[in-house]
Amino acid sequence: MAEVRAARNGDLLLAVDQEGGRVQRFIPTTVGGFQEALVIPTTVGGFQEALVIPTTVGGFQEALVIPTTVGGFESGYTRLPAAACYLDYCHGDLAQAKKLAQEAGWLMAAEVRAVGVDFSFAPVLDVDLGLSQVIGDRAFARDAEAVANLAGAFMEGMREAGMPAVGKHFPGHGGVTADSHLALPVDERAWDDLWEADLLPYRRLIPQGLDAVMPAHVVYSRLDEHPAGFSHFWLQEVLRRRLGFQGVIFSDDLSMEGAAGIGDFAARARLALAAGCDMVLVCNNPAAAASVLESLGDFDAPESAGRLAKLQAQGGLPWSRLRQETRWQQTAALLQNLMAGEAV
């Protein structure tokens, strides 16, 4: 934790995935005149996640994503239940489930903020339509209104801890069976179906100040031929203009098979940025991340830089003080008891 805080500065954004774990070692270094950051992986458990390290390239903050090995919760972080569990724990009582989701959102954000990380890629806004195994219980519910309510409560808890919220996977990954990590899914539904279901959480949460959005590597074939993360239609016409979103747009991981058909990594990055992404992610492939950075040496996007500058988290208690807080103690105990099978 001390290494993270020592390397942290006012121009560096740090992010982890909500399903991630621990940064093993974090050290600053200077490469080619630009301050960058390196994570030295250490094996703890069997899961690989990624730390997003923005670095300055041609006046624009670009994302260098370096893999870190995590897992097992050896770090002392509280294990959160799957998003779909909140309603189950509360026996379908939405009001009670919202309170629980808000407390879980606060706890997650407070713990991540305690080590100096700005944000997590949360909450998931996908609606579970009973098709996507990769979304599955990561979705809050099968009803779009319930997703909007529970994700909104989770987002409110994050904000209470000083953390921005990143909604994903726009416009929705719940209507396809294919996993975009492994293939390019194609959603053949009409606009009205997407508008009434998948887009409803965004329609609700953007007016509430949703800070950032991550689009899906999914093609919505009746509306546009490009995956949403590379689509001017989805990012500019729908997200920016129709929904009025003014926050940051992150690409999903450009290493995923859902992005592979676009071209090499440099092409993927340029097309994602051209479509409207403010920052691109390249996970678990340092060589590809380096090639993207090299290809963007002449890239300049002042509007994106301005949006990214507003995304830094505010406040947060150090880990030792956080664990002394009554709210942390009560929420951590409640979540652990629920996951052990005790009633609310």
Tab-separated table of C-alpha atoms in Angstrom:
chain	number	residue	atom	x	y	z
A	1	MET	CA	0.000	0.000	0.000
A	2	ALA	CA	2.810	2.392	0.845
A	3	GLU	CA	4.380	1.730	-2.571
A	4	VAL	CA	1.136	2.654	-4.313
A	5	ARG	CA	0.793	5.878	-2.344
A	6	ALA	CA	4.439	6.801	-2.964
A	7	ALA	CA	4.075	6.368	-6.717
A	8	ARG	CA	0.708	8.122	-6.860
A	9	ASN	CA	0.747	11.705	-8.116
A	10	GLY	CA	-1.816	14.283	-9.185
A	11	ASP	CA	-1.604	13.395	-12.881
A	12	LEU	CA	-1.892	9.623	-12.562
A	13	LEU	CA	-5.202	7.802	-12.597
A	14	LEU	CA	-5.326	4.318	-11.110
A	15	ALA	CA	-8.113	1.835	-11.687
A	16	VAL	CA	-8.853	-1.788	-10.915
A	17	ASP	CA	-11.639	-4.078	-11.995
A	18	GLN	CA	-14.197	-4.718	-9.253
A	19	GLU	CA	-13.428	-8.445	-9.505
A	20	GLY	CA	-9.737	-7.786	-9.022
A	21	GLY	CA	-7.575	-8.183	-5.980
A	22	ARG	CA	-4.190	-6.842	-4.991
A	23	VAL	CA	-1.386	-4.872	-6.598
A	24	GLN	CA	1.783	-6.725	-5.621
A	25	ARG	CA	4.424	-4.081	-6.351
A	26	PHE	CA	4.026	-0.647	-7.852
A	27	ILE	CA	7.020	1.499	-8.777
A	28	PRO	CA	7.389	4.727	-10.784
A	29	THR	CA	9.909	5.009	-13.577
A	30	THR	CA	10.741	7.410	-16.393
A	31	VAL	CA	10.671	6.120	-19.978
A	32	GLY	CA	11.404	8.397	-22.921
A	33	GLY	CA	10.833	11.514	-20.869
A	34	PHE	CA	7.387	10.455	-19.671
A	35	GLN	CA	6.547	9.245	-16.217
A	36	GLU	CA	5.122	5.758	-16.377
A	37	ALA	CA	4.487	3.082	-13.813
A	38	LEU	CA	5.395	-0.565	-13.705
A	39	VAL	CA	3.749	-3.337	-11.782
A	40	ILE	CA	5.978	-6.274	-10.945
A	41	PRO	CA	3.701	-9.341	-10.796
A	42	THR	CA	3.925	-11.809	-7.962
A	43	THR	CA	1.942	-15.036	-7.976
A	44	VAL	CA	-0.792	-15.088	-5.325
A	45	GLY	CA	-3.670	-17.357	-6.278
A	46	GLY	CA	-4.588	-18.209	-9.834
A	47	PHE	CA	-6.273	-15.130	-11.275
A	48	GLN	CA	-4.876	-12.423	-13.515
A	49	GLU	CA	-6.304	-8.917	-13.475
A	50	ALA	CA	-5.047	-5.659	-14.894
A	51	LEU	CA	-4.063	-2.291	-13.493
A	52	VAL	CA	-4.751	0.663	-15.759
A	53	ILE	CA	-1.835	3.083	-15.885
A	54	PRO	CA	-2.497	6.220	-17.929
A	55	THR	CA	0.649	7.829	-19.313
A	56	THR	CA	1.143	11.001	-21.319
A	57	VAL	CA	1.588	10.517	-25.071
A	58	GLY	CA	1.516	13.598	-27.300
A	59	GLY	CA	-0.353	15.592	-24.683
A	60	PHE	CA	-3.028	12.912	-24.268
A	61	GLN	CA	-3.395	10.514	-21.382
A	62	GLU	CA	-3.381	7.009	-22.793
A	63	ALA	CA	-3.852	3.769	-20.917
A	64	LEU	CA	-0.985	1.385	-20.412
A	65	VAL	CA	-2.483	-1.684	-18.809
A	66	ILE	CA	-0.036	-4.005	-17.108
A	67	PRO	CA	-1.153	-7.363	-15.686
A	68	THR	CA	-0.945	-8.043	-11.988
A	69	THR	CA	-1.517	-11.403	-10.374
A	70	VAL	CA	-4.263	-11.431	-7.767
A	71	GLY	CA	-6.665	-13.725	-6.028
A	72	GLY	CA	-7.552	-15.410	-2.795
A	73	PHE	CA	-8.378	-12.238	-0.848
A	74	GLU	CA	-5.142	-12.629	1.108
A	75	SER	CA	-4.884	-8.843	1.115
A	76	GLY	CA	-7.677	-8.349	3.636
A	77	TYR	CA	-10.214	-6.931	1.206
A	78	THR	CA	-13.813	-7.839	1.914
A	79	ARG	CA	-15.259	-10.343	-0.508
A	80	LEU	CA	-18.445	-8.997	-2.113
A	81	PRO	CA	-21.411	-11.132	-3.129
A	82	ALA	CA	-22.356	-11.376	-6.795
A	83	ALA	CA	-24.600	-8.497	-7.869
A	84	ALA	CA	-27.549	-10.826	-8.447
A	85	CYS	CA	-27.507	-11.847	-4.780
A	86	TYR	CA	-28.721	-8.575	-3.263
A	87	LEU	CA	-32.363	-9.154	-4.172
A	88	ASP	CA	-32.096	-12.799	-3.141
A	89	TYR	CA	-30.634	-11.910	0.247
A	90	CYS	CA	-33.529	-9.500	0.789
A	91	HIS	CA	-36.197	-11.964	-0.397
A	92	GLY	CA	-37.156	-9.755	-3.334
A	93	ASP	CA	-37.586	-6.595	-1.228
A	94	LEU	CA	-36.173	-3.956	-3.599
A	95	ALA	CA	-35.986	-1.188	-0.994
A	96	GLN	CA	-33.996	-3.406	1.361
A	97	ALA	CA	-31.801	-4.652	-1.486
A	98	LYS	CA	-30.996	-1.068	-2.491
A	99	LYS	CA	-29.771	-0.302	1.026
A	100	LEU	CA	-27.592	-3.402	0.949
A	101	ALA	CA	-26.210	-2.570	-2.507
A	102	GLN	CA	-25.418	0.976	-1.389
A	103	GLU	CA	-23.478	-0.278	1.615
A	104	ALA	CA	-21.609	-2.788	-0.555
A	105	GLY	CA	-20.755	-0.069	-3.067
A	106	TRP	CA	-19.449	2.150	-0.288
A	107	LEU	CA	-17.371	-0.633	1.238
A	108	MET	CA	-15.816	-1.683	-2.079
A	109	ALA	CA	-14.955	1.900	-2.972
A	110	ALA	CA	-13.672	2.775	0.501
A	111	GLU	CA	-11.333	-0.223	0.530
A	112	VAL	CA	-9.993	0.511	-2.951
A	113	ARG	CA	-9.619	4.212	-2.141
A	114	ALA	CA	-7.672	3.246	0.988
A	115	VAL	CA	-4.720	2.247	-1.212
A	116	GLY	CA	-4.928	5.292	-3.479
A	117	VAL	CA	-6.816	3.796	-6.434
A	118	ASP	CA	-9.150	6.254	-8.157
A	119	PHE	CA	-11.856	3.982	-9.471
A	120	SER	CA	-13.084	0.491	-10.204
A	121	PHE	CA	-14.910	-0.453	-13.412
A	122	ALA	CA	-18.240	-0.730	-11.628
A	123	PRO	CA	-21.180	-1.065	-11.582
A	124	VAL	CA	-22.303	-3.587	-14.202
A	125	LEU	CA	-25.452	-2.199	-15.857
A	126	ASP	CA	-26.233	-5.231	-18.001
A	127	VAL	CA	-29.681	-6.797	-17.685
A	128	ASP	CA	-29.619	-10.557	-17.165
A	129	LEU	CA	-31.876	-11.871	-19.924
A	130	GLY	CA	-30.992	-15.467	-19.159
A	131	LEU	CA	-28.667	-15.801	-22.165
A	132	SER	CA	-25.176	-14.607	-21.267
A	133	GLN	CA	-23.131	-16.817	-18.973
A	134	VAL	CA	-20.281	-14.307	-18.880
A	135	ILE	CA	-22.692	-11.702	-17.467
A	136	GLY	CA	-24.877	-14.047	-15.427
A	137	ASP	CA	-24.869	-13.106	-11.754
A	138	ARG	CA	-22.689	-10.074	-12.433
A	139	ALA	CA	-25.985	-8.408	-13.419
A	140	PHE	CA	-28.097	-7.067	-10.571
A	141	ALA	CA	-31.369	-8.472	-11.902
A	142	ARG	CA	-33.400	-9.699	-14.862
A	143	ASP	CA	-35.644	-6.641	-14.731
A	144	ALA	CA	-34.237	-3.421	-16.191
A	145	GLU	CA	-35.880	-1.173	-13.592
A	146	ALA	CA	-34.448	-3.285	-10.792
A	147	VAL	CA	-30.994	-3.112	-12.396
A	148	ALA	CA	-31.267	0.673	-12.582
A	149	ASN	CA	-32.356	0.922	-8.956
A	150	LEU	CA	-29.748	-1.435	-7.533
A	151	ALA	CA	-26.888	-0.164	-9.688
A	152	GLY	CA	-27.886	3.384	-8.795
A	153	ALA	CA	-27.711	2.510	-5.106
A	154	PHE	CA	-24.328	0.833	-5.576
A	155	MET	CA	-23.135	3.954	-7.425
A	156	GLU	CA	-24.367	6.176	-4.602
A	157	GLY	CA	-22.373	4.130	-2.117
A	158	MET	CA	-19.266	4.451	-4.273
A	159	ARG	CA	-19.711	8.216	-4.363
A	160	GLU	CA	-20.033	8.375	-0.588
A	161	ALA	CA	-16.531	6.891	-0.511
A	162	GLY	CA	-15.282	9.469	-3.033
A	163	MET	CA	-15.108	7.164	-6.055
A	164	PRO	CA	-16.468	7.819	-9.580
A	165	ALA	CA	-18.688	5.165	-11.154
A	166	VAL	CA	-18.083	3.413	-14.490
A	167	GLY	CA	-21.151	1.731	-16.013
A	168	LYS	CA	-20.673	-1.234	-18.333
A	169	HIS	CA	-21.168	-2.800	-20.932
A	170	PHE	CA	-22.979	-0.202	-23.054
A	171	PRO	CA	-25.536	-0.597	-24.555
A	172	GLY	CA	-25.877	-4.074	-23.009
A	173	HIS	CA	-24.200	-7.489	-23.063
A	174	GLY	CA	-27.108	-9.475	-21.650
A	175	GLY	CA	-28.854	-10.295	-24.923
A	176	VAL	CA	-26.212	-12.586	-26.448
A	177	THR	CA	-24.911	-16.041	-25.600
A	178	ALA	CA	-21.359	-15.586	-26.905
A	179	ASP	CA	-18.643	-14.339	-24.546
A	180	SER	CA	-16.894	-11.287	-26.031
A	181	HIS	CA	-13.656	-12.393	-24.366
A	182	LEU	CA	-13.688	-15.400	-26.699
A	183	ALA	CA	-15.737	-14.336	-29.751
A	184	LEU	CA	-17.580	-11.394	-31.311
A	185	PRO	CA	-21.216	-11.647	-30.174
A	186	VAL	CA	-23.986	-10.434	-32.484
A	187	ASP	CA	-27.230	-9.111	-30.977
A	188	GLU	CA	-30.050	-9.121	-33.534
A	189	ARG	CA	-32.662	-7.290	-31.461
A	190	ALA	CA	-34.447	-4.179	-32.679
A	191	TRP	CA	-33.924	-0.670	-31.313
A	192	ASP	CA	-37.154	-0.670	-29.290
A	193	ASP	CA	-36.120	-3.837	-27.449
A	194	LEU	CA	-32.741	-2.372	-26.540
A	195	TRP	CA	-34.250	0.975	-25.573
A	196	GLU	CA	-36.819	-0.523	-23.206
A	197	ALA	CA	-34.483	-3.032	-21.558
A	198	ASP	CA	-30.696	-2.702	-21.921
A	199	LEU	CA	-30.584	1.068	-22.277
A	200	LEU	CA	-32.945	1.786	-19.409
A	201	PRO	CA	-30.252	1.700	-16.679
A	202	TYR	CA	-28.228	4.243	-18.677
A	203	ARG	CA	-31.298	6.403	-19.204
A	204	ARG	CA	-31.803	6.431	-15.435
A	205	LEU	CA	-28.218	6.798	-14.219
A	206	ILE	CA	-26.784	9.305	-16.701
A	207	PRO	CA	-29.071	12.067	-15.342
A	208	GLN	CA	-27.893	11.025	-11.869
A	209	GLY	CA	-24.306	11.806	-12.878
A	210	LEU	CA	-22.818	8.500	-14.059
A	211	ASP	CA	-19.139	9.400	-14.433
A	212	ALA	CA	-17.915	6.993	-17.100
A	213	VAL	CA	-19.098	4.251	-19.451
A	214	MET	CA	-17.456	1.187	-20.977
A	215	PRO	CA	-19.002	-0.068	-24.249
A	216	ALA	CA	-19.386	-3.726	-25.174
A	217	HIS	CA	-17.489	-5.622	-27.848
A	218	VAL	CA	-20.865	-6.640	-29.293
A	219	VAL	CA	-22.369	-5.970	-32.733
A	220	TYR	CA	-26.027	-4.892	-32.785
A	221	SER	CA	-26.580	-5.971	-36.363
A	222	ARG	CA	-29.942	-4.318	-37.022
A	223	LEU	CA	-28.502	-0.927	-36.101
A	224	ASP	CA	-24.790	-0.810	-36.974
A	225	GLU	CA	-22.149	-3.119	-38.411
A	226	HIS	CA	-19.444	-2.197	-35.894
A	227	PRO	CA	-19.028	-3.430	-32.301
A	228	ALA	CA	-20.314	-0.758	-29.942
A	229	GLY	CA	-16.835	0.180	-28.724
A	230	PHE	CA	-15.806	1.051	-32.288
A	231	SER	CA	-19.136	2.551	-33.351
A	232	HIS	CA	-19.719	6.244	-34.011
A	233	PHE	CA	-23.439	5.476	-33.975
A	234	TRP	CA	-23.422	4.036	-30.464
A	235	LEU	CA	-20.859	6.322	-28.848
A	236	GLN	CA	-21.688	9.615	-30.528
A	237	GLU	CA	-25.262	9.434	-31.797
A	238	VAL	CA	-26.769	7.405	-28.964
A	239	LEU	CA	-24.575	7.844	-25.873
A	240	ARG	CA	-23.433	11.434	-26.340
A	241	ARG	CA	-26.329	13.002	-28.251
A	242	ARG	CA	-29.476	11.056	-27.446
A	243	LEU	CA	-28.634	10.177	-23.844
A	244	GLY	CA	-26.685	13.369	-23.139
A	245	PHE	CA	-23.699	11.619	-21.574
A	246	GLN	CA	-20.786	13.996	-20.923
A	247	GLY	CA	-18.428	11.752	-18.982
A	248	VAL	CA	-15.498	9.522	-19.907
A	249	ILE	CA	-15.798	6.623	-22.359
A	250	PHE	CA	-13.374	3.718	-21.809
A	251	SER	CA	-12.922	0.979	-24.354
A	252	ASP	CA	-13.267	-2.556	-23.121
A	253	ASP	CA	-10.068	-4.598	-23.263
A	254	LEU	CA	-8.678	-4.481	-26.804
A	255	SER	CA	-7.086	-7.892	-26.200
A	256	MET	CA	-10.494	-9.571	-26.234
A	257	GLU	CA	-11.550	-11.651	-29.224
A	258	GLY	CA	-14.544	-9.377	-29.652
A	259	ALA	CA	-12.096	-6.681	-30.770
A	260	ALA	CA	-9.729	-8.875	-32.783
A	261	GLY	CA	-11.580	-8.519	-36.086
A	262	ILE	CA	-10.929	-4.781	-36.149
A	263	GLY	CA	-7.232	-5.235	-36.960
A	264	ASP	CA	-3.945	-5.177	-35.088
A	265	PHE	CA	-3.693	-3.466	-31.717
A	266	ALA	CA	-2.714	-0.109	-33.179
A	267	ALA	CA	-5.725	-0.197	-35.499
A	268	ARG	CA	-8.031	-1.201	-32.662
A	269	ALA	CA	-6.829	1.700	-30.540
A	270	ARG	CA	-7.120	4.285	-33.299
A	271	LEU	CA	-10.589	3.137	-34.377
A	272	ALA	CA	-11.850	3.075	-30.783
A	273	LEU	CA	-10.550	6.593	-30.202
A	274	ALA	CA	-11.963	7.789	-33.520
A	275	ALA	CA	-15.374	6.382	-32.623
A	276	GLY	CA	-15.418	8.339	-29.376
A	277	CYS	CA	-13.491	6.497	-26.659
A	278	ASP	CA	-11.453	8.758	-24.403
A	279	MET	CA	-9.123	6.005	-23.209
A	280	VAL	CA	-8.360	2.518	-24.486
A	281	LEU	CA	-7.508	-0.530	-22.399
A	282	VAL	CA	-5.006	-3.210	-23.387
A	283	CYS	CA	-4.968	-5.905	-20.716
A	284	ASN	CA	-2.654	-8.849	-20.041
A	285	ASN	CA	-0.460	-8.081	-23.055
A	286	PRO	CA	2.391	-5.659	-22.264
A	287	ALA	CA	3.869	-5.947	-25.765
A	288	ALA	CA	0.546	-4.965	-27.323
A	289	ALA	CA	0.193	-2.075	-24.870
A	290	ALA	CA	3.652	-0.837	-25.860
A	291	SER	CA	2.769	-1.032	-29.554
A	292	VAL	CA	-0.392	0.979	-28.960
A	293	LEU	CA	1.523	3.670	-27.089
A	294	GLU	CA	4.107	3.864	-29.858
A	295	SER	CA	1.421	4.140	-32.536
A	296	LEU	CA	-0.256	7.025	-30.702
A	297	GLY	CA	2.822	9.210	-30.382
A	298	ASP	CA	1.189	11.904	-32.517
A	299	PHE	CA	-2.275	11.602	-31.005
A	300	ASP	CA	-3.832	14.666	-29.382
A	301	ALA	CA	-7.302	14.821	-27.827
A	302	PRO	CA	-7.714	17.808	-25.497
A	303	GLU	CA	-11.426	17.150	-24.917
A	304	SER	CA	-10.681	13.628	-23.745
A	305	ALA	CA	-7.862	14.883	-21.538
A	306	GLY	CA	-10.270	17.362	-19.965
A	307	ARG	CA	-12.831	14.685	-19.222
A	308	LEU	CA	-10.204	12.348	-17.774
A	309	ALA	CA	-8.858	15.089	-15.520
A	310	LYS	CA	-12.253	15.226	-13.794
A	311	LEU	CA	-12.289	11.507	-13.042
A	312	GLN	CA	-9.906	11.465	-10.099
A	313	ALA	CA	-11.431	10.273	-6.865
A	314	GLN	CA	-11.853	12.533	-3.855
A	315	GLY	CA	-11.048	11.779	-0.244
A	316	GLY	CA	-10.744	8.366	1.303
A	317	LEU	CA	-9.368	7.013	4.558
A	318	PRO	CA	-6.107	5.079	4.884
A	319	TRP	CA	-6.551	1.363	5.456
A	320	SER	CA	-5.732	1.415	9.173
A	321	ARG	CA	-8.318	4.114	9.902
A	322	LEU	CA	-10.954	2.625	7.617
A	323	ARG	CA	-10.967	-0.663	9.517
A	324	GLN	CA	-11.678	1.260	12.724
A	325	GLU	CA	-14.803	2.870	11.253
A	326	THR	CA	-18.097	1.532	12.614
A	327	ARG	CA	-19.678	1.566	9.152
A	328	TRP	CA	-16.870	-0.549	7.700
A	329	GLN	CA	-16.998	-3.046	10.561
A	330	GLN	CA	-20.766	-3.426	10.374
A	331	THR	CA	-20.934	-3.653	6.581
A	332	ALA	CA	-18.047	-6.101	6.281
A	333	ALA	CA	-19.587	-8.326	8.950
A	334	LEU	CA	-23.029	-8.150	7.324
A	335	LEU	CA	-21.740	-9.132	3.894
A	336	GLN	CA	-19.643	-11.958	5.278
A	337	ASN	CA	-22.622	-13.280	7.255
A	338	LEU	CA	-24.890	-13.113	4.206
A	339	MET	CA	-22.398	-15.008	2.102
A	340	ALA	CA	-22.188	-17.608	4.865
A	341	GLY	CA	-25.931	-18.165	4.585
A	342	GLU	CA	-27.298	-16.066	7.423
A	343	ALA	CA	-30.534	-14.104	6.891
A	344	VAL	CA	-30.710	-10.320	6.623
